[in-house]
PDB file of C-alpha atoms in Angstrom:
ATOM      1  CA  GLN A1174      -0.859  32.354  23.904  1.00 85.00           C
ATOM      2  CA  VAL A1175      -2.953  28.965  23.380  1.00 95.00           C
ATOM      3  CA  GLN A1176      -5.739  28.549  20.673  1.00 97.00           C
ATOM      4  CA  LEU A1177      -8.341  25.747  20.098  1.00 97.00           C
ATOM      5  CA  VAL A1178      -9.539  25.151  16.855  1.00 97.00           C
ATOM      6  CA  GLU A1179     -12.383  22.912  16.340  1.00 97.00           C
ATOM      7  CA  SER A1180     -13.153  21.394  12.807  1.00 97.00           C
ATOM      8  CA  GLY A1181     -15.556  18.842  11.272  1.00 97.00           C
ATOM      9  CA  GLY A1182     -18.985  20.368  12.061  1.00 97.00           C
ATOM     10  CA  GLY A1183     -21.705  20.036   9.377  1.00 97.00           C
ATOM     11  CA  LEU A1184     -25.124  18.885   8.176  1.00 98.00           C
ATOM     12  CA  VAL A1185     -25.988  15.121   8.507  1.00 98.00           C
ATOM     13  CA  GLN A1186     -28.966  12.870   8.343  1.00 98.00           C
ATOM     14  CA  ALA A1187     -30.260  11.216  11.329  1.00 98.00           C
ATOM     15  CA  GLY A1188     -28.595   7.985  12.106  1.00 98.00           C
ATOM     16  CA  GLY A1189     -25.399   9.249  10.481  1.00 98.00           C
ATOM     17  CA  SER A1190     -22.061   9.635  11.906  1.00 98.00           C
ATOM     18  CA  LEU A1191     -19.721  12.718  12.338  1.00 98.00           C
ATOM     19  CA  ARG A1192     -15.997  13.223  13.766  1.00 98.00           C
ATOM     20  CA  LEU A1193     -15.216  16.516  15.350  1.00 98.00           C
ATOM     21  CA  SER A1194     -11.557  17.611  16.015  1.00 98.00           C
ATOM     22  CA  CYS A1195      -9.956  20.005  18.155  1.00 98.00           C
ATOM     23  CA  VAL A1196      -6.193  21.131  17.791  1.00 97.00           C
ATOM     24  CA  VAL A1197      -4.611  23.170  20.564  1.00 97.00           C
ATOM     25  CA  SER A1198      -1.763  25.287  19.659  1.00 96.00           C
ATOM     26  CA  GLY A1199       0.664  28.037  21.145  1.00 95.00           C
ATOM     27  CA  ASN A1200       2.598  27.886  24.076  1.00 90.00           C
ATOM     28  CA  ILE A1201       1.903  24.428  25.314  1.00 90.00           C
ATOM     29  CA  PHE A1202       3.762  22.760  28.259  1.00 86.00           C
ATOM     30  CA  ARG A1203       1.119  20.009  29.670  1.00 90.00           C
ATOM     31  CA  ILE A1204      -2.515  19.590  28.533  1.00 94.00           C
ATOM     32  CA  ASN A1205      -4.601  18.258  31.548  1.00 95.00           C
ATOM     33  CA  ALA A1206      -8.122  17.588  30.914  1.00 97.00           C
ATOM     34  CA  MET A1207      -9.984  18.120  27.616  1.00 97.00           C
ATOM     35  CA  GLY A1208     -13.542  18.161  26.946  1.00 98.00           C
ATOM     36  CA  TRP A1209     -16.450  18.730  24.494  1.00 98.00           C
ATOM     37  CA  TYR A1210     -19.411  20.766  25.415  1.00 98.00           C
ATOM     38  CA  ARG A1211     -22.543  21.751  23.185  1.00 98.00           C
ATOM     39  CA  GLN A1212     -25.169  24.622  23.390  1.00 98.00           C
ATOM     40  CA  ALA A1213     -28.534  24.529  21.257  1.00 96.00           C
ATOM     41  CA  PRO A1214     -30.319  28.162  20.898  1.00 91.00           C
ATOM     42  CA  GLY A1215     -32.108  29.172  24.283  1.00 93.00           C
ATOM     43  CA  LYS A1216     -30.415  26.431  26.229  1.00 95.00           C
ATOM     44  CA  GLN A1217     -27.595  26.363  28.508  1.00 96.00           C
ATOM     45  CA  ARG A1218     -24.160  25.136  27.562  1.00 97.00           C
ATOM     46  CA  GLU A1219     -23.847  21.315  28.727  1.00 97.00           C
ATOM     47  CA  LEU A1220     -20.733  18.939  29.156  1.00 97.00           C
ATOM     48  CA  VAL A1221     -20.895  16.124  26.563  1.00 98.00           C
ATOM     49  CA  ALA A1222     -17.984  14.132  27.231  1.00 98.00           C
ATOM     50  CA  ARG A1223     -14.644  14.744  29.033  1.00 98.00           C
ATOM     51  CA  ILE A1224     -11.172  12.908  29.003  1.00 98.00           C
ATOM     52  CA  SER A1225      -8.634  13.120  31.570  1.00 97.00           C
ATOM     53  CA  SER A1226      -4.895  13.250  31.056  1.00 93.00           C
ATOM     54  CA  GLY A1227      -4.714   9.595  31.865  1.00 92.00           C
ATOM     55  CA  GLY A1228      -7.349   8.819  29.759  1.00 95.00           C
ATOM     56  CA  GLY A1229     -10.337   8.385  31.870  1.00 97.00           C
ATOM     57  CA  THR A1230     -13.667   9.428  30.354  1.00 98.00           C
ATOM     58  CA  ASN A1231     -17.105  10.880  31.248  1.00 98.00           C
ATOM     59  CA  TYR A1232     -20.051  11.097  29.094  1.00 98.00           C
ATOM     60  CA  ALA A1233     -23.428  12.763  29.284  1.00 98.00           C
ATOM     61  CA  ASP A1234     -26.210  10.215  29.698  1.00 98.00           C
ATOM     62  CA  SER A1235     -27.749  11.377  26.563  1.00 97.00           C
ATOM     63  CA  VAL A1236     -24.948  10.263  24.238  1.00 98.00           C
ATOM     64  CA  LYS A1237     -23.368   7.584  26.309  1.00 98.00           C
ATOM     65  CA  GLY A1238     -23.288   4.515  23.927  1.00 98.00           C
ATOM     66  CA  ARG A1239     -23.362   6.695  20.706  1.00 98.00           C
ATOM     67  CA  PHE A1240     -20.319   8.996  21.109  1.00 98.00           C
ATOM     68  CA  THR A1241     -16.828   8.697  21.882  1.00 98.00           C
ATOM     69  CA  ILE A1242     -14.020  10.841  23.150  1.00 98.00           C
ATOM     70  CA  SER A1243     -10.355  10.360  22.521  1.00 98.00           C
ATOM     71  CA  ARG A1244      -7.018  12.205  22.502  1.00 97.00           C
ATOM     72  CA  ASP A1245      -3.887  12.127  20.688  1.00 96.00           C
ATOM     73  CA  ASN A1246      -1.247  13.734  22.974  1.00 94.00           C
ATOM     74  CA  ALA A1247       1.419  13.789  20.332  1.00 93.00           C
ATOM     75  CA  LYS A1248      -0.702  16.075  18.197  1.00 95.00           C
ATOM     76  CA  ASN A1249      -2.404  17.719  20.864  1.00 96.00           C
ATOM     77  CA  THR A1250      -5.664  16.828  19.574  1.00 97.00           C
ATOM     78  CA  VAL A1251      -9.173  15.680  21.008  1.00 98.00           C
ATOM     79  CA  TYR A1252     -11.554  13.875  18.951  1.00 98.00           C
ATOM     80  CA  LEU A1253     -15.184  13.206  19.543  1.00 98.00           C
ATOM     81  CA  GLN A1254     -16.571  10.522  17.179  1.00 98.00           C
ATOM     82  CA  MET A1255     -20.504  10.857  17.134  1.00 98.00           C
ATOM     83  CA  GLY A1256     -22.677   7.916  15.900  1.00 98.00           C
ATOM     84  CA  SER A1257     -26.432   7.219  15.464  1.00 98.00           C
ATOM     85  CA  LEU A1258     -26.818  10.732  15.668  1.00 98.00           C
ATOM     86  CA  LYS A1259     -30.328  12.355  16.300  1.00 98.00           C
ATOM     87  CA  PRO A1260     -32.126  15.657  15.687  1.00 97.00           C
ATOM     88  CA  GLU A1261     -31.792  16.475  19.490  1.00 96.00           C
ATOM     89  CA  ASP A1262     -27.924  16.401  19.088  1.00 98.00           C
ATOM     90  CA  THR A1263     -28.144  19.877  16.933  1.00 98.00           C
ATOM     91  CA  ALA A1264     -26.079  22.398  18.620  1.00 98.00           C
ATOM     92  CA  VAL A1265     -22.907  24.328  18.455  1.00 98.00           C
ATOM     93  CA  TYR A1266     -20.247  22.059  19.950  1.00 98.00           C
ATOM     94  CA  TYR A1267     -17.171  23.667  21.782  1.00 98.00           C
ATOM     95  CA  CYS A1268     -13.856  22.303  22.691  1.00 98.00           C
ATOM     96  CA  ASN A1269     -11.932  22.896  25.820  1.00 96.00           C
ATOM     97  CA  ALA A1270      -8.713  22.095  27.254  1.00 97.00           C
ATOM     98  CA  VAL A1271      -6.823  22.856  30.503  1.00 96.00           C
ATOM     99  CA  VAL A1272      -3.162  24.179  29.770  1.00 93.00           C
ATOM    100  CA  GLY A1273      -1.270  24.741  33.042  1.00 89.00           C
ATOM    101  CA  LEU A1274      -3.515  26.303  35.493  1.00 90.00           C
ATOM    102  CA  SER A1275      -5.998  27.873  32.755  1.00 94.00           C
ATOM    103  CA  THR A1276      -8.872  26.588  30.911  1.00 96.00           C
ATOM    104  CA  PHE A1277      -9.216  27.773  27.295  1.00 97.00           C
ATOM    105  CA  TRP A1278     -12.141  27.600  24.909  1.00 97.00           C
ATOM    106  CA  GLY A1279     -12.555  26.978  21.059  1.00 98.00           C
ATOM    107  CA  GLN A1280     -14.837  29.251  19.081  1.00 97.00           C
ATOM    108  CA  GLY A1281     -17.243  26.355  18.199  1.00 97.00           C
ATOM    109  CA  THR A1282     -18.570  24.314  15.396  1.00 97.00           C
ATOM    110  CA  GLN A1283     -21.915  23.831  14.292  1.00 98.00           C
ATOM    111  CA  VAL A1284     -23.568  20.316  13.988  1.00 98.00           C
ATOM    112  CA  THR A1285     -26.974  19.979  12.562  1.00 98.00           C
ATOM    113  CA  VAL A1286     -28.710  16.613  11.964  1.00 98.00           C
ATOM    114  CA  SER A1287     -31.858  16.494   9.914  1.00 97.00           C
ATOM    115  CA  SER A1288     -34.660  14.384  10.205  1.00 93.00           C
TER     116      SER A1288
END
């Protein structure tokens, strides 16, 4: 049993900041890679940021320089710090994690950026 729960979504004005958190709980032995994805209405889910077990990161070109992904292994938590937010960032944001040999997904949290 593994669960991922996202938090921190909400409504923010363009140019503002928001911090998303995702806590992994359950039968955890080792968490490998963790990531954030997003999906806007009528569009495919896309990778936003990814962080490896060793701390290496990857970002979508559209968010590079504005978003930062980090993890706290002691708390089984991954974060996404979002700055300089744009209306185009509006989407449901999903956390995922590789635990053992399986990939798990959270339920998602809505982020809405107003102009």
